[in-house]
Amino acid sequence: MSAPATPPARRGEPARATTVAGAVADAEVPGWAGGVMLALRWATLLVEVSAMVALGTLAGGVLLGLGPALRAGGVVTRRMTAGPTPWRTFWRTWRDGFRRTNALFAPFWVVAALLWCDAAALGLLDGPGRAVLQAGLLVVGAWATVVLACWPVVVARYARGAAETWRLLLLLPLLGPATSLAVLVVAVVTLVVSWALPLLAVLAAPGFWLWATGRLAADRLDRIDAQVTGGASTAR
């Protein structure tokens, strides 16, 4: 007897294999056991991504390795359980566009150096000057955190020059306030968990950060692209 035909997917409905429920249903072990296996695979991949980012950073001597490692880790986390060869995907992405990736990541090193110098100067000040500098550091630090969270997605998604890429990155916190707040919440949760459970931070924090913030940034960019495409269609 032939197997029953699979009903066609509805318009706008994601493919069955791309959803968590579909992945569980299509797993070798059905039911709750398949869900547990998928969750374990997801957790294992977070640890693997953290190891990939660490190795990729060291492979580039830290200064030239962190940017490509974050970009490649972001690509892997967007595929997660759907990617059959995450390590191969990581290193292929790490090598591709190595110079461009480092050129686009260089401003972060400048900002990090400035923030470090300002933090050192904070201990030498007192009174209103200290309060003003502290407030400025908090604002710049929060803005830089959101930009850093969006950076891997933007660099992997668009083939733009440095000026256009950073113009978009600097405006993204304003274009998506709710997304920016969610990214900061993820950052706080990651820091708190890392402080309470240092071993878990070493094993999974970088992978979790890239996965969680990558999903938030990709969703925001999808909506921006849809608005731009809709506006262009209306203008015609």
PDB file of C-alpha atoms in Angstrom:
ATOM      1  CA  MET A   1       0.000   0.000   0.000  1.00  0.00           C
ATOM      2  CA  SER A   2       1.413   3.388  -0.965  1.00  0.00           C
ATOM      3  CA  ALA A   3       2.196   5.952   1.705  1.00  0.00           C
ATOM      4  CA  PRO A   4      -0.320   8.763   2.146  1.00  0.00           C
ATOM      5  CA  ALA A   5       0.538  11.912   0.265  1.00  0.00           C
ATOM      6  CA  THR A   6       1.940  14.777   2.256  1.00  0.00           C
ATOM      7  CA  PRO A   7      -0.467  17.721   2.252  1.00  0.00           C
ATOM      8  CA  PRO A   8       0.913  20.815   0.504  1.00  0.00           C
ATOM      9  CA  ALA A   9       2.185  23.597   2.709  1.00  0.00           C
ATOM     10  CA  ARG A  10       0.019  26.659   3.017  1.00  0.00           C
ATOM     11  CA  ARG A  11       1.168  29.896   1.493  1.00  0.00           C
ATOM     12  CA  GLY A  12       3.366  31.792   3.938  1.00  0.00           C
ATOM     13  CA  GLU A  13       3.749  28.747   6.181  1.00  0.00           C
ATOM     14  CA  PRO A  14       7.402  27.735   6.846  1.00  0.00           C
ATOM     15  CA  ALA A  15       8.548  24.408   5.516  1.00  0.00           C
ATOM     16  CA  ARG A  16       7.993  21.532   7.931  1.00  0.00           C
ATOM     17  CA  ALA A  17      11.686  20.672   8.249  1.00  0.00           C
ATOM     18  CA  THR A  18      12.607  24.273   9.067  1.00  0.00           C
ATOM     19  CA  THR A  19      10.438  24.439  12.188  1.00  0.00           C
ATOM     20  CA  VAL A  20      11.279  22.920  15.536  1.00  0.00           C
ATOM     21  CA  ALA A  21       8.086  20.874  15.499  1.00  0.00           C
ATOM     22  CA  GLY A  22       8.860  19.605  12.020  1.00  0.00           C
ATOM     23  CA  ALA A  23      12.394  18.700  13.019  1.00  0.00           C
ATOM     24  CA  VAL A  24      11.075  16.734  15.992  1.00  0.00           C
ATOM     25  CA  ALA A  25       8.470  14.970  13.850  1.00  0.00           C
ATOM     26  CA  ASP A  26      11.081  14.093  11.225  1.00  0.00           C
ATOM     27  CA  ALA A  27      13.632  12.855  13.753  1.00  0.00           C
ATOM     28  CA  GLU A  28      14.639   9.212  13.805  1.00  0.00           C
ATOM     29  CA  VAL A  29      13.088   8.872  17.281  1.00  0.00           C
ATOM     30  CA  PRO A  30       9.513  10.222  17.238  1.00  0.00           C
ATOM     31  CA  GLY A  31       7.584  11.871  20.061  1.00  0.00           C
ATOM     32  CA  TRP A  32       9.077  13.325  23.217  1.00  0.00           C
ATOM     33  CA  ALA A  33      12.256  11.263  22.847  1.00  0.00           C
ATOM     34  CA  GLY A  34      12.916  12.909  19.486  1.00  0.00           C
ATOM     35  CA  GLY A  35      12.351  16.303  21.110  1.00  0.00           C
ATOM     36  CA  VAL A  36      14.867  15.490  23.838  1.00  0.00           C
ATOM     37  CA  MET A  37      17.421  14.365  21.271  1.00  0.00           C
ATOM     38  CA  LEU A  38      16.894  17.543  19.259  1.00  0.00           C
ATOM     39  CA  ALA A  39      17.300  19.680  22.405  1.00  0.00           C
ATOM     40  CA  LEU A  40      20.512  17.851  23.293  1.00  0.00           C
ATOM     41  CA  ARG A  41      21.791  18.358  19.743  1.00  0.00           C
ATOM     42  CA  TRP A  42      20.948  22.075  19.995  1.00  0.00           C
ATOM     43  CA  ALA A  43      22.783  22.390  23.323  1.00  0.00           C
ATOM     44  CA  THR A  44      25.764  20.481  21.947  1.00  0.00           C
ATOM     45  CA  LEU A  45      25.924  22.821  18.961  1.00  0.00           C
ATOM     46  CA  LEU A  46      26.036  25.851  21.264  1.00  0.00           C
ATOM     47  CA  VAL A  47      29.103  24.353  22.938  1.00  0.00           C
ATOM     48  CA  GLU A  48      30.609  23.568  19.538  1.00  0.00           C
ATOM     49  CA  VAL A  49      30.039  27.131  18.342  1.00  0.00           C
ATOM     50  CA  SER A  50      31.730  28.479  21.473  1.00  0.00           C
ATOM     51  CA  ALA A  51      34.731  26.248  20.741  1.00  0.00           C
ATOM     52  CA  MET A  52      34.739  27.330  17.095  1.00  0.00           C
ATOM     53  CA  VAL A  53      34.731  31.020  18.021  1.00  0.00           C
ATOM     54  CA  ALA A  54      37.591  30.504  20.492  1.00  0.00           C
ATOM     55  CA  LEU A  55      39.682  28.563  17.970  1.00  0.00           C
ATOM     56  CA  GLY A  56      38.874  30.995  15.157  1.00  0.00           C
ATOM     57  CA  THR A  57      39.880  33.942  17.340  1.00  0.00           C
ATOM     58  CA  LEU A  58      43.185  32.293  18.257  1.00  0.00           C
ATOM     59  CA  ALA A  59      43.815  31.281  14.645  1.00  0.00           C
ATOM     60  CA  GLY A  60      43.846  34.954  13.659  1.00  0.00           C
ATOM     61  CA  GLY A  61      45.982  36.066  16.580  1.00  0.00           C
ATOM     62  CA  VAL A  62      42.946  37.527  18.399  1.00  0.00           C
ATOM     63  CA  LEU A  63      43.083  40.941  16.693  1.00  0.00           C
ATOM     64  CA  LEU A  64      42.591  39.463  13.218  1.00  0.00           C
ATOM     65  CA  GLY A  65      40.615  36.436  14.346  1.00  0.00           C
ATOM     66  CA  LEU A  66      37.741  37.719  16.457  1.00  0.00           C
ATOM     67  CA  GLY A  67      35.814  39.417  13.639  1.00  0.00           C
ATOM     68  CA  PRO A  68      35.911  36.463  11.226  1.00  0.00           C
ATOM     69  CA  ALA A  69      35.135  34.086  14.114  1.00  0.00           C
ATOM     70  CA  LEU A  70      32.022  36.040  15.131  1.00  0.00           C
ATOM     71  CA  ARG A  71      30.840  36.267  11.528  1.00  0.00           C
ATOM     72  CA  ALA A  72      31.365  32.543  10.929  1.00  0.00           C
ATOM     73  CA  GLY A  73      29.803  31.632  14.279  1.00  0.00           C
ATOM     74  CA  GLY A  74      26.754  33.719  13.396  1.00  0.00           C
ATOM     75  CA  VAL A  75      26.353  31.825  10.119  1.00  0.00           C
ATOM     76  CA  VAL A  76      26.533  28.474  11.928  1.00  0.00           C
ATOM     77  CA  THR A  77      24.027  29.462  14.624  1.00  0.00           C
ATOM     78  CA  ARG A  78      21.514  30.584  12.015  1.00  0.00           C
ATOM     79  CA  ARG A  79      21.530  27.036  10.600  1.00  0.00           C
ATOM     80  CA  MET A  80      21.912  25.190  13.925  1.00  0.00           C
ATOM     81  CA  THR A  81      20.442  21.663  13.718  1.00  0.00           C
ATOM     82  CA  ALA A  82      19.722  22.068   9.984  1.00  0.00           C
ATOM     83  CA  GLY A  83      23.442  22.338   9.176  1.00  0.00           C
ATOM     84  CA  PRO A  84      24.989  18.892   8.604  1.00  0.00           C
ATOM     85  CA  THR A  85      28.640  20.063   8.756  1.00  0.00           C
ATOM     86  CA  PRO A  86      28.902  23.008  11.181  1.00  0.00           C
ATOM     87  CA  TRP A  87      32.693  22.871  11.538  1.00  0.00           C
ATOM     88  CA  ARG A  88      33.230  22.878   7.778  1.00  0.00           C
ATOM     89  CA  THR A  89      30.745  25.738   7.406  1.00  0.00           C
ATOM     90  CA  PHE A  90      32.520  27.699  10.124  1.00  0.00           C
ATOM     91  CA  TRP A  91      36.020  27.459   8.703  1.00  0.00           C
ATOM     92  CA  ARG A  92      34.869  28.058   5.124  1.00  0.00           C
ATOM     93  CA  THR A  93      33.055  31.209   6.249  1.00  0.00           C
ATOM     94  CA  TRP A  94      36.009  32.224   8.440  1.00  0.00           C
ATOM     95  CA  ARG A  95      38.338  32.191   5.414  1.00  0.00           C
ATOM     96  CA  ASP A  96      35.946  33.768   2.908  1.00  0.00           C
ATOM     97  CA  GLY A  97      36.237  37.554   2.851  1.00  0.00           C
ATOM     98  CA  PHE A  98      38.863  37.545   5.619  1.00  0.00           C
ATOM     99  CA  ARG A  99      40.237  40.988   4.763  1.00  0.00           C
ATOM    100  CA  ARG A 100      36.820  42.583   4.309  1.00  0.00           C
ATOM    101  CA  THR A 101      35.583  41.137   7.585  1.00  0.00           C
ATOM    102  CA  ASN A 102      38.555  42.501   9.515  1.00  0.00           C
ATOM    103  CA  ALA A 103      38.214  45.903   7.857  1.00  0.00           C
ATOM    104  CA  LEU A 104      34.566  46.046   8.920  1.00  0.00           C
ATOM    105  CA  PHE A 105      35.393  44.875  12.449  1.00  0.00           C
ATOM    106  CA  ALA A 106      38.303  47.291  13.024  1.00  0.00           C
ATOM    107  CA  PRO A 107      36.130  50.125  14.465  1.00  0.00           C
ATOM    108  CA  PHE A 108      35.190  47.859  17.382  1.00  0.00           C
ATOM    109  CA  TRP A 109      38.833  47.710  18.466  1.00  0.00           C
ATOM    110  CA  VAL A 110      38.984  51.507  18.400  1.00  0.00           C
ATOM    111  CA  VAL A 111      35.795  51.795  20.470  1.00  0.00           C
ATOM    112  CA  ALA A 112      37.036  49.145  22.908  1.00  0.00           C
ATOM    113  CA  ALA A 113      40.301  51.053  23.410  1.00  0.00           C
ATOM    114  CA  LEU A 114      38.449  54.323  24.003  1.00  0.00           C
ATOM    115  CA  LEU A 115      36.057  52.706  26.477  1.00  0.00           C
ATOM    116  CA  TRP A 116      38.980  51.141  28.331  1.00  0.00           C
ATOM    117  CA  CYS A 117      40.746  54.504  28.588  1.00  0.00           C
ATOM    118  CA  ASP A 118      37.556  56.229  29.755  1.00  0.00           C
ATOM    119  CA  ALA A 119      36.973  53.507  32.348  1.00  0.00           C
ATOM    120  CA  ALA A 120      40.510  54.018  33.633  1.00  0.00           C
ATOM    121  CA  ALA A 121      39.951  57.777  33.817  1.00  0.00           C
ATOM    122  CA  LEU A 122      36.699  57.197  35.700  1.00  0.00           C
ATOM    123  CA  GLY A 123      38.627  56.050  38.752  1.00  0.00           C
ATOM    124  CA  LEU A 124      40.568  59.334  38.821  1.00  0.00           C
ATOM    125  CA  LEU A 125      37.506  61.601  38.791  1.00  0.00           C
ATOM    126  CA  ASP A 126      35.091  62.585  41.506  1.00  0.00           C
ATOM    127  CA  GLY A 127      31.880  64.576  41.809  1.00  0.00           C
ATOM    128  CA  PRO A 128      29.772  65.699  38.798  1.00  0.00           C
ATOM    129  CA  GLY A 129      32.525  64.901  36.290  1.00  0.00           C
ATOM    130  CA  ARG A 130      32.544  61.279  37.370  1.00  0.00           C
ATOM    131  CA  ALA A 131      28.748  61.023  37.107  1.00  0.00           C
ATOM    132  CA  VAL A 132      28.715  62.537  33.606  1.00  0.00           C
ATOM    133  CA  LEU A 133      31.503  60.276  32.369  1.00  0.00           C
ATOM    134  CA  GLN A 134      29.852  57.230  33.929  1.00  0.00           C
ATOM    135  CA  ALA A 135      26.538  58.005  32.242  1.00  0.00           C
ATOM    136  CA  GLY A 136      28.298  58.512  28.927  1.00  0.00           C
ATOM    137  CA  LEU A 137      30.112  55.199  29.275  1.00  0.00           C
ATOM    138  CA  LEU A 138      26.841  53.385  29.975  1.00  0.00           C
ATOM    139  CA  VAL A 139      25.160  54.885  26.911  1.00  0.00           C
ATOM    140  CA  VAL A 140      28.097  54.213  24.581  1.00  0.00           C
ATOM    141  CA  GLY A 141      28.552  50.714  26.027  1.00  0.00           C
ATOM    142  CA  ALA A 142      24.881  49.844  25.530  1.00  0.00           C
ATOM    143  CA  TRP A 143      24.912  51.234  21.981  1.00  0.00           C
ATOM    144  CA  ALA A 144      28.101  49.315  21.150  1.00  0.00           C
ATOM    145  CA  THR A 145      26.582  46.117  22.564  1.00  0.00           C
ATOM    146  CA  VAL A 146      23.579  46.369  20.245  1.00  0.00           C
ATOM    147  CA  VAL A 147      25.790  47.195  17.260  1.00  0.00           C
ATOM    148  CA  LEU A 148      28.083  44.258  18.062  1.00  0.00           C
ATOM    149  CA  ALA A 149      25.072  41.933  18.279  1.00  0.00           C
ATOM    150  CA  CYS A 150      23.868  43.026  14.832  1.00  0.00           C
ATOM    151  CA  TRP A 151      27.304  43.104  13.212  1.00  0.00           C
ATOM    152  CA  PRO A 152      27.673  39.378  12.306  1.00  0.00           C
ATOM    153  CA  VAL A 153      24.235  39.310  10.674  1.00  0.00           C
ATOM    154  CA  VAL A 154      24.690  42.559   8.748  1.00  0.00           C
ATOM    155  CA  VAL A 155      28.163  41.649   7.449  1.00  0.00           C
ATOM    156  CA  ALA A 156      27.065  38.184   6.334  1.00  0.00           C
ATOM    157  CA  ARG A 157      23.797  39.425   4.849  1.00  0.00           C
ATOM    158  CA  TYR A 158      24.854  42.477   2.808  1.00  0.00           C
ATOM    159  CA  ALA A 159      27.832  42.942   0.474  1.00  0.00           C
ATOM    160  CA  ARG A 160      28.276  46.636   1.183  1.00  0.00           C
ATOM    161  CA  GLY A 161      31.234  48.928   1.690  1.00  0.00           C
ATOM    162  CA  ALA A 162      32.532  49.963   5.096  1.00  0.00           C
ATOM    163  CA  ALA A 163      30.824  53.368   5.156  1.00  0.00           C
ATOM    164  CA  GLU A 164      27.391  52.032   4.166  1.00  0.00           C
ATOM    165  CA  THR A 165      27.668  49.043   6.490  1.00  0.00           C
ATOM    166  CA  TRP A 166      28.530  51.161   9.516  1.00  0.00           C
ATOM    167  CA  ARG A 167      25.873  53.724   8.680  1.00  0.00           C
ATOM    168  CA  LEU A 168      23.300  50.940   8.917  1.00  0.00           C
ATOM    169  CA  LEU A 169      24.858  49.474  12.068  1.00  0.00           C
ATOM    170  CA  LEU A 170      24.878  52.799  13.905  1.00  0.00           C
ATOM    171  CA  LEU A 171      21.255  53.471  12.978  1.00  0.00           C
ATOM    172  CA  LEU A 172      19.928  50.006  13.853  1.00  0.00           C
ATOM    173  CA  PRO A 173      19.473  50.729  17.589  1.00  0.00           C
ATOM    174  CA  LEU A 174      17.177  53.607  16.609  1.00  0.00           C
ATOM    175  CA  LEU A 175      15.399  51.667  13.861  1.00  0.00           C
ATOM    176  CA  GLY A 176      14.449  48.877  16.261  1.00  0.00           C
ATOM    177  CA  PRO A 177      14.168  50.083  19.894  1.00  0.00           C
ATOM    178  CA  ALA A 178      12.350  46.922  20.986  1.00  0.00           C
ATOM    179  CA  THR A 179      15.022  44.752  19.377  1.00  0.00           C
ATOM    180  CA  SER A 180      17.745  46.833  21.031  1.00  0.00           C
ATOM    181  CA  LEU A 181      16.101  46.385  24.423  1.00  0.00           C
ATOM    182  CA  ALA A 182      15.813  42.640  23.847  1.00  0.00           C
ATOM    183  CA  VAL A 183      19.509  42.459  22.916  1.00  0.00           C
ATOM    184  CA  LEU A 184      20.454  44.285  26.124  1.00  0.00           C
ATOM    185  CA  VAL A 185      18.290  41.891  28.138  1.00  0.00           C
ATOM    186  CA  VAL A 186      20.093  38.947  26.526  1.00  0.00           C
ATOM    187  CA  ALA A 187      23.425  40.608  27.364  1.00  0.00           C
ATOM    188  CA  VAL A 188      22.445  41.084  31.022  1.00  0.00           C
ATOM    189  CA  VAL A 189      21.148  37.511  31.332  1.00  0.00           C
ATOM    190  CA  THR A 190      24.316  36.152  29.729  1.00  0.00           C
ATOM    191  CA  LEU A 191      26.511  38.169  32.108  1.00  0.00           C
ATOM    192  CA  VAL A 192      24.525  37.130  35.188  1.00  0.00           C
ATOM    193  CA  VAL A 193      24.585  33.440  34.243  1.00  0.00           C
ATOM    194  CA  SER A 194      28.280  33.688  33.378  1.00  0.00           C
ATOM    195  CA  TRP A 195      29.013  35.207  36.790  1.00  0.00           C
ATOM    196  CA  ALA A 196      26.973  32.557  38.615  1.00  0.00           C
ATOM    197  CA  LEU A 197      28.119  29.588  36.491  1.00  0.00           C
ATOM    198  CA  PRO A 198      31.586  30.309  35.047  1.00  0.00           C
ATOM    199  CA  LEU A 199      31.965  26.832  33.551  1.00  0.00           C
ATOM    200  CA  LEU A 200      28.689  27.173  31.655  1.00  0.00           C
ATOM    201  CA  ALA A 201      29.868  30.582  30.428  1.00  0.00           C
ATOM    202  CA  VAL A 202      33.065  29.109  29.036  1.00  0.00           C
ATOM    203  CA  LEU A 203      31.236  26.235  27.358  1.00  0.00           C
ATOM    204  CA  ALA A 204      28.139  27.862  25.886  1.00  0.00           C
ATOM    205  CA  ALA A 205      27.959  31.649  26.434  1.00  0.00           C
ATOM    206  CA  PRO A 206      29.473  32.735  23.063  1.00  0.00           C
ATOM    207  CA  GLY A 207      27.298  30.258  21.161  1.00  0.00           C
ATOM    208  CA  PHE A 208      24.155  31.305  23.023  1.00  0.00           C
ATOM    209  CA  TRP A 209      24.927  34.993  22.518  1.00  0.00           C
ATOM    210  CA  LEU A 210      25.394  34.569  18.765  1.00  0.00           C
ATOM    211  CA  TRP A 211      22.262  32.426  18.457  1.00  0.00           C
ATOM    212  CA  ALA A 212      19.931  34.625  20.533  1.00  0.00           C
ATOM    213  CA  THR A 213      21.070  38.037  19.289  1.00  0.00           C
ATOM    214  CA  GLY A 214      21.395  36.732  15.725  1.00  0.00           C
ATOM    215  CA  ARG A 215      17.737  35.753  15.674  1.00  0.00           C
ATOM    216  CA  LEU A 216      16.710  39.164  17.030  1.00  0.00           C
ATOM    217  CA  ALA A 217      18.870  41.045  14.530  1.00  0.00           C
ATOM    218  CA  ALA A 218      17.768  38.904  11.569  1.00  0.00           C
ATOM    219  CA  ASP A 219      14.104  39.438  12.426  1.00  0.00           C
ATOM    220  CA  ARG A 220      14.607  43.212  12.608  1.00  0.00           C
ATOM    221  CA  LEU A 221      16.467  43.266   9.285  1.00  0.00           C
ATOM    222  CA  ASP A 222      13.771  41.129   7.655  1.00  0.00           C
ATOM    223  CA  ARG A 223      11.187  43.729   8.593  1.00  0.00           C
ATOM    224  CA  ILE A 224      13.367  46.603   7.428  1.00  0.00           C
ATOM    225  CA  ASP A 225      13.990  44.888   4.087  1.00  0.00           C
ATOM    226  CA  ALA A 226      10.277  44.192   3.708  1.00  0.00           C
ATOM    227  CA  GLN A 227       9.465  47.857   4.349  1.00  0.00           C
ATOM    228  CA  VAL A 228      12.105  48.996   1.856  1.00  0.00           C
ATOM    229  CA  THR A 229      10.852  46.542  -0.776  1.00  0.00           C
ATOM    230  CA  GLY A 230       7.237  47.527  -0.156  1.00  0.00           C
ATOM    231  CA  GLY A 231       8.107  51.219  -0.393  1.00  0.00           C
ATOM    232  CA  ALA A 232       9.965  50.692  -3.666  1.00  0.00           C
ATOM    233  CA  SER A 233       7.031  48.749  -5.116  1.00  0.00           C
ATOM    234  CA  THR A 234       4.592  51.480  -4.094  1.00  0.00           C
ATOM    235  CA  ALA A 235       6.807  54.176  -5.623  1.00  0.00           C
ATOM    236  CA  ARG A 236       6.619  52.401  -8.964  1.00  0.00           C
TER     237      ARG A 236
END
